[in-house]
Amino acid sequence: MNFLLVLFLTVPVYAQTNSAVSYTIKGQVIDSLANETVPYATLNIVLANAPQQSVKMLACDDDGKFETTLKAPGNYVLITQYVGKVPAHKSFTVKEGDKTVDLGQIMISDDTQRIAEVTVTAQKPLVKVEIDKIVYSLEDDPEAQTNNTLDMLRKVPMVTVDGEDKIQLKGSSNYKIYLNGKPSNMLSSDNASDVLKSMPASSIKNIEVITDPGARYDAEGIGGIINIITTKNALQGYTGTVNAEVSSFGSFRGGGYFTTKIGKVGLTANYNYMDFKRPWSDSESYRENYGDFASQLTQTGRSKSKGPRQFGSFEFSYEIDTLNLLSINANIWGGSNTSTSEMSAVQTSADNPLWNYQYDRHSKTKFEFGSVDVGLDYQHSTRKKDELLTLSYKFSNSPNNSEGHTYLHNVINYYDSIAYPRWSINDAYTREHTAQVDYTTPTFKDQTLEAGLKYIMRQSDSETKERILNEETQQWRDSLRPMRDFKHTQHIYSAYLSYAMKFNKFGAKVGVRAEGTALKAKFADTPEANFDTDYFNLVPNATLSYQINMAQQLRLGYNMRIHRPGIWHLNPYVNRDDPQFISYGNPNLRPEKSHGINFNYSMFTQKFNFNANLSYHFVNNSIERYSFKDEETGVNVSTYDNIGKNQSIGMFLYGRWNPVPLFNISLNGGMDYTDINGEDWGMSNSGWSGRLFANAQFNLPKDFNINLNGGYFSPWIQLQAKQSGYYFTGISVGKGFMKRKLNVRLSCQSPFEENLKFKNTTTASSFYSRSTSYMPMREVRLSVSYRFGTLKDSIKKVRRGITNDDTKGGGGDTGGGGGGQTM
């Protein structure tokens, strides 16, 4: 309601600006030979004496008609462009007394000559729909000049970002994020939000939502793939951007982006540093145990976190000649997070007074995380158009370490106090070596064959040390626990074959991927727990599309996917930061196997865009997190197992309305019904969940813009737990200076609510628990960016590369195509 109130209060501001003097220009684009209208042709209006600078860019509607406004009289040239047509130029004059200038019919003819090279300035569509993906153009959204990438992700179709900055794709947290078509460990679901917050949106060209991944992609991720494409227009010369941001929480970030091309050599570099701070957050919890350990436990406390983090990327490309290209790239992400918590615990038991106790707990844990990805790609083209052979290699190293101290004070009758103070250390990492060969070639008209081979060697290692302080001698002694040293090795080999074709209005893409895995797990302290297993899967996929007309498309897709557990799920390290709520992974997890069907409808006009996606997924051995009561100690234990049969059906909608050039509003959200059944454990849950995000944008004169946004998330459906729903709002005001080279934005997140309340309940046969946290949300941010440099010619980039997306994402929380259309 508050969001709508601000929206309606802001509309008069727009109305006042719209009352300024303007001149209406209209007309219709016609094919000169067929004498038919040309839908969605691109129009570029320039001043006659300054043709290199666009005054207004737009697209026709589905009947070839257009209408726009100009702010000043003068001599202009209208440039009309369309694929396969010769650009048409029409000069016209706007005089003081002319309120409307009707240009009549603009005739455009077929291009029958092959042009060696042409440079075109055109308006790019905000959204483009292809046979297997949807593309959102950030470089054409004014907000991207000063926002970070996570803020812009909220506007991408089928993607939602909640109040805790957790990302969902079609309502699912099971997806993959790529950077330039390649997976990066710095964008895993555990830390993607932090990275995207510190990544300026001005360095991003497009965000692709791949809803029907083909055989070329590893068989991972129910929800699909979010592919972030960085700007490629590094031209002869150089260009760059510097940016900075400060927050009322005390956080700050700064960084820069630079790209240049000198002859055949292209260089692109990006670096950002962020000092993150999250203020004190209050929390409370209650747990009631049933049976032999009947008791009630109440905990109250608070926590905060802070830490530096940084990321950088580098790409070097060298055009050996017109047919051969070499590319070297690197992504580096790292940082630490120090979490401090204070908690008071009181347990009472009417059945057994010996179980009555209380204590105050203070803990401080430092997490160190990061990743280094280094890749080498060699691309060979042939004289045959679009025929490519690509050889790729990538090395990845991802450390994930933690060290924490826990102390108890004011202890009364607590049975386990002898195990404190506790010092816990966990050293963990994952290393990968990947080699890949890809080949693509056109076969017949509008038909393409793709094939490839791939090998991955992945090793995960976790070593745990736990020490307890002897307060008499002040010496730390080791607490020997089983499975302290764990190694997990995977050898993954795969091959794929894919074929895409288009006949008139019909398009199809079919493929099959064969994946085999050899897995070994070793425990240095308990070799009797060692195990190994092999499995092989054939993973088919198919996508069919039908283009109803230039504005509408239907798409039906089927995907089978497999999901290997990640190190977070497998790591047997026992986290005892909270002695009443311990958690650990399960090294015996098996990969999931899922099936998904997607039906998509998209429609667009010059002023209205709409996309609807209906999907159905089912998994028979899904990896689920579950909790139980330890019968020896009575504490709450959380881990993972293949206990779930999970099926869901959902509808996801995206709409964008642009009634006038100065204003647009968009909606992004969906609803799904989920049924989870853990038959072996006697647990099940089902129900509806939904999410909605709304955004209104006002592009005002003098390069001012105002953005309002808000969203609502209903509770997720989980096997045992239930969360409360919540809403969030935000407002930002931006201003461009120096022809939008300098951009300043002031934003406020959650202006109407200081704290966001999260409530979570878990019900099991042996216990009931309830926890509530109050997260500080009202945050004011000031961001500034400055763009510099000159551009002349584009850098050539490798079009295929390594995409490792075969492991299940999430910790405790969680390109091909053709025959597209634009929105």
Short mmCIF file of N, CA and C in Angstrom, two decimals, residues 288-369:
data_model
loop_
_atom_site.label_atom_id
_atom_site.label_comp_id
_atom_site.label_asym_id
_atom_site.label_seq_id
_atom_site.Cartn_x
_atom_site.Cartn_y
_atom_site.Cartn_z
N GLU A 288 10.50 -26.95 21.84
CA GLU A 288 9.90 -27.88 22.81
C GLU A 288 10.19 -29.30 22.35
N ASN A 289 10.87 -30.07 23.18
CA ASN A 289 11.17 -31.47 22.91
C ASN A 289 10.10 -32.36 23.52
N TYR A 290 9.74 -33.41 22.79
CA TYR A 290 8.76 -34.37 23.28
C TYR A 290 9.45 -35.67 23.69
N GLY A 291 8.75 -36.55 24.36
CA GLY A 291 9.28 -37.88 24.68
C GLY A 291 10.17 -37.87 25.89
N ASP A 292 11.26 -38.68 25.80
CA ASP A 292 12.15 -38.87 26.95
C ASP A 292 12.87 -37.59 27.34
N PHE A 293 13.07 -36.70 26.43
CA PHE A 293 13.76 -35.46 26.73
C PHE A 293 12.77 -34.29 26.72
N ALA A 294 11.60 -34.47 27.27
CA ALA A 294 10.58 -33.42 27.29
C ALA A 294 11.13 -32.19 28.00
N SER A 295 11.21 -31.08 27.27
CA SER A 295 11.78 -29.86 27.84
C SER A 295 11.39 -28.68 26.97
N GLN A 296 11.62 -27.47 27.48
CA GLN A 296 11.37 -26.25 26.74
C GLN A 296 12.65 -25.40 26.80
N LEU A 297 13.11 -24.98 25.64
CA LEU A 297 14.33 -24.19 25.54
C LEU A 297 14.00 -22.84 24.92
N THR A 298 14.39 -21.75 25.59
CA THR A 298 14.18 -20.39 25.09
C THR A 298 15.54 -19.71 24.94
N GLN A 299 15.76 -19.08 23.77
CA GLN A 299 17.01 -18.36 23.53
C GLN A 299 16.70 -16.96 23.00
N THR A 300 17.40 -15.97 23.50
CA THR A 300 17.28 -14.60 23.01
C THR A 300 18.68 -14.04 22.81
N GLY A 301 18.83 -13.20 21.79
CA GLY A 301 20.16 -12.64 21.56
C GLY A 301 20.20 -11.73 20.37
N ARG A 302 21.40 -11.50 19.88
CA ARG A 302 21.60 -10.63 18.72
C ARG A 302 22.89 -11.03 18.02
N SER A 303 23.03 -10.56 16.76
CA SER A 303 24.23 -10.88 15.99
C SER A 303 24.50 -9.76 15.00
N LYS A 304 25.74 -9.68 14.56
CA LYS A 304 26.14 -8.72 13.53
C LYS A 304 27.26 -9.33 12.71
N SER A 305 27.52 -8.74 11.56
CA SER A 305 28.59 -9.27 10.70
C SER A 305 29.22 -8.13 9.91
N LYS A 306 30.47 -8.35 9.53
CA LYS A 306 31.19 -7.38 8.71
C LYS A 306 32.34 -8.09 8.02
N GLY A 307 32.91 -7.43 7.03
CA GLY A 307 34.06 -8.02 6.37
C GLY A 307 34.33 -7.42 5.02
N PRO A 308 35.58 -7.41 4.60
CA PRO A 308 35.92 -6.93 3.26
C PRO A 308 35.73 -8.03 2.23
N ARG A 309 35.47 -7.64 0.99
CA ARG A 309 35.42 -8.58 -0.11
C ARG A 309 35.76 -7.84 -1.39
N GLN A 310 36.31 -8.56 -2.33
CA GLN A 310 36.73 -7.94 -3.58
C GLN A 310 36.63 -8.95 -4.71
N PHE A 311 36.46 -8.44 -5.89
CA PHE A 311 36.48 -9.32 -7.06
C PHE A 311 37.08 -8.56 -8.23
N GLY A 312 37.66 -9.34 -9.12
CA GLY A 312 38.23 -8.76 -10.32
C GLY A 312 38.14 -9.73 -11.48
N SER A 313 38.14 -9.19 -12.66
CA SER A 313 38.13 -10.02 -13.86
C SER A 313 39.08 -9.42 -14.89
N PHE A 314 39.63 -10.29 -15.71
CA PHE A 314 40.59 -9.85 -16.72
C PHE A 314 40.41 -10.73 -17.95
N GLU A 315 40.45 -10.11 -19.11
CA GLU A 315 40.37 -10.87 -20.35
C GLU A 315 41.32 -10.28 -21.38
N PHE A 316 42.09 -11.15 -21.98
CA PHE A 316 43.02 -10.78 -23.04
C PHE A 316 42.63 -11.55 -24.30
N SER A 317 42.48 -10.86 -25.40
CA SER A 317 42.16 -11.54 -26.66
C SER A 317 43.13 -11.07 -27.75
N TYR A 318 43.49 -12.02 -28.59
CA TYR A 318 44.42 -11.72 -29.68
C TYR A 318 43.90 -12.35 -30.97
N GLU A 319 43.64 -11.53 -31.97
CA GLU A 319 43.17 -12.01 -33.27
C GLU A 319 44.39 -12.40 -34.09
N ILE A 320 44.70 -13.70 -34.08
CA ILE A 320 45.87 -14.19 -34.81
C ILE A 320 45.75 -13.84 -36.29
N ASP A 321 44.59 -14.12 -36.84
CA ASP A 321 44.22 -13.68 -38.19
C ASP A 321 42.71 -13.69 -38.23
N THR A 322 42.13 -13.57 -39.43
CA THR A 322 40.68 -13.45 -39.54
C THR A 322 39.95 -14.73 -39.14
N LEU A 323 40.67 -15.86 -39.07
CA LEU A 323 40.02 -17.14 -38.78
C LEU A 323 40.42 -17.73 -37.42
N ASN A 324 41.38 -17.15 -36.74
CA ASN A 324 41.88 -17.73 -35.50
C ASN A 324 41.93 -16.68 -34.39
N LEU A 325 41.44 -17.07 -33.23
CA LEU A 325 41.34 -16.15 -32.10
C LEU A 325 41.78 -16.85 -30.82
N LEU A 326 42.60 -16.18 -30.03
CA LEU A 326 43.08 -16.69 -28.76
C LEU A 326 42.59 -15.79 -27.64
N SER A 327 42.10 -16.40 -26.57
CA SER A 327 41.57 -15.62 -25.45
C SER A 327 42.04 -16.22 -24.14
N ILE A 328 42.49 -15.36 -23.22
CA ILE A 328 42.87 -15.75 -21.86
C ILE A 328 42.03 -14.93 -20.90
N ASN A 329 41.41 -15.59 -19.94
CA ASN A 329 40.56 -14.87 -19.01
C ASN A 329 40.78 -15.37 -17.59
N ALA A 330 40.49 -14.50 -16.63
CA ALA A 330 40.65 -14.84 -15.22
C ALA A 330 39.60 -14.10 -14.41
N ASN A 331 39.04 -14.78 -13.43
CA ASN A 331 38.11 -14.17 -12.48
C ASN A 331 38.62 -14.48 -11.07
N ILE A 332 38.70 -13.47 -10.25
CA ILE A 332 39.19 -13.63 -8.88
C ILE A 332 38.16 -13.04 -7.93
N TRP A 333 37.78 -13.82 -6.93
CA TRP A 333 36.80 -13.37 -5.95
C TRP A 333 37.27 -13.83 -4.58
N GLY A 334 37.21 -12.94 -3.59
CA GLY A 334 37.66 -13.34 -2.27
C GLY A 334 37.24 -12.35 -1.21
N GLY A 335 37.32 -12.79 0.02
CA GLY A 335 36.96 -11.92 1.12
C GLY A 335 36.80 -12.71 2.40
N SER A 336 36.32 -12.03 3.40
CA SER A 336 36.08 -12.67 4.69
C SER A 336 34.84 -12.06 5.32
N ASN A 337 34.26 -12.80 6.22
CA ASN A 337 33.09 -12.32 6.94
C ASN A 337 33.23 -12.72 8.41
N THR A 338 33.23 -11.72 9.26
CA THR A 338 33.34 -11.96 10.70
C THR A 338 31.97 -11.79 11.34
N SER A 339 31.48 -12.85 11.92
CA SER A 339 30.15 -12.85 12.53
C SER A 339 30.29 -12.93 14.04
N THR A 340 29.62 -12.02 14.74
CA THR A 340 29.64 -11.99 16.20
C THR A 340 28.22 -12.17 16.71
N SER A 341 28.04 -13.06 17.68
CA SER A 341 26.70 -13.30 18.22
C SER A 341 26.75 -13.38 19.74
N GLU A 342 25.68 -12.93 20.37
CA GLU A 342 25.50 -13.00 21.82
C GLU A 342 24.14 -13.63 22.07
N MET A 343 24.10 -14.67 22.90
CA MET A 343 22.86 -15.41 23.10
C MET A 343 22.74 -15.88 24.55
N SER A 344 21.51 -15.79 25.08
CA SER A 344 21.21 -16.33 26.41
C SER A 344 20.24 -17.49 26.24
N ALA A 345 20.51 -18.61 26.91
CA ALA A 345 19.70 -19.81 26.78
C ALA A 345 19.21 -20.25 28.16
N VAL A 346 17.92 -20.64 28.21
CA VAL A 346 17.31 -21.16 29.44
C VAL A 346 16.48 -22.38 29.07
N GLN A 347 16.76 -23.53 29.69
CA GLN A 347 15.97 -24.74 29.44
C GLN A 347 15.33 -25.19 30.76
N THR A 348 14.06 -25.57 30.64
CA THR A 348 13.33 -26.10 31.79
C THR A 348 12.70 -27.43 31.41
N SER A 349 12.58 -28.31 32.42
CA SER A 349 11.98 -29.62 32.21
C SER A 349 11.18 -29.98 33.45
N ALA A 350 9.87 -30.13 33.29
CA ALA A 350 9.02 -30.51 34.41
C ALA A 350 9.22 -31.96 34.79
N ASP A 351 9.58 -32.82 33.81
CA ASP A 351 9.74 -34.25 34.07
C ASP A 351 11.04 -34.56 34.80
N ASN A 352 12.09 -33.80 34.52
CA ASN A 352 13.40 -34.10 35.10
C ASN A 352 14.12 -32.79 35.42
N PRO A 353 14.10 -32.36 36.68
CA PRO A 353 14.75 -31.10 37.07
C PRO A 353 16.24 -31.08 36.75
N LEU A 354 16.88 -32.24 36.60
CA LEU A 354 18.30 -32.26 36.27
C LEU A 354 18.56 -31.66 34.88
N TRP A 355 17.53 -31.56 34.06
CA TRP A 355 17.70 -30.99 32.73
C TRP A 355 17.48 -29.48 32.71
N ASN A 356 17.24 -28.88 33.87
CA ASN A 356 17.11 -27.43 33.94
C ASN A 356 18.51 -26.80 33.92
N TYR A 357 18.73 -25.88 33.01
CA TYR A 357 20.02 -25.20 32.97
C TYR A 357 19.87 -23.84 32.29
N GLN A 358 20.93 -23.04 32.38
CA GLN A 358 20.98 -21.78 31.67
C GLN A 358 22.43 -21.35 31.48
N TYR A 359 22.67 -20.53 30.47
CA TYR A 359 24.01 -19.99 30.22
C TYR A 359 23.90 -18.82 29.25
N ASP A 360 24.95 -18.02 29.20
CA ASP A 360 25.12 -16.98 28.19
C ASP A 360 26.25 -17.39 27.26
N ARG A 361 26.00 -17.30 25.97
CA ARG A 361 27.00 -17.73 24.98
C ARG A 361 27.48 -16.54 24.16
N HIS A 362 28.78 -16.47 23.95
CA HIS A 362 29.39 -15.46 23.08
C HIS A 362 30.26 -16.18 22.06
N SER A 363 30.02 -15.92 20.78
CA SER A 363 30.82 -16.58 19.75
C SER A 363 31.23 -15.57 18.68
N LYS A 364 32.39 -15.84 18.12
CA LYS A 364 32.91 -15.02 17.03
C LYS A 364 33.55 -15.94 16.01
N THR A 365 33.05 -15.89 14.79
CA THR A 365 33.52 -16.79 13.74
C THR A 365 33.92 -15.97 12.52
N LYS A 366 35.05 -16.34 11.94
CA LYS A 366 35.52 -15.69 10.73
C LYS A 366 35.50 -16.70 9.58
N PHE A 367 34.78 -16.35 8.53
CA PHE A 367 34.72 -17.18 7.33
C PHE A 367 35.59 -16.54 6.25
N GLU A 368 36.45 -17.33 5.65
CA GLU A 368 37.26 -16.87 4.53
C GLU A 368 36.85 -17.64 3.29
N PHE A 369 36.57 -16.92 2.24
CA PHE A 369 36.05 -17.55 1.04
C PHE A 369 36.68 -16.91 -0.19
#
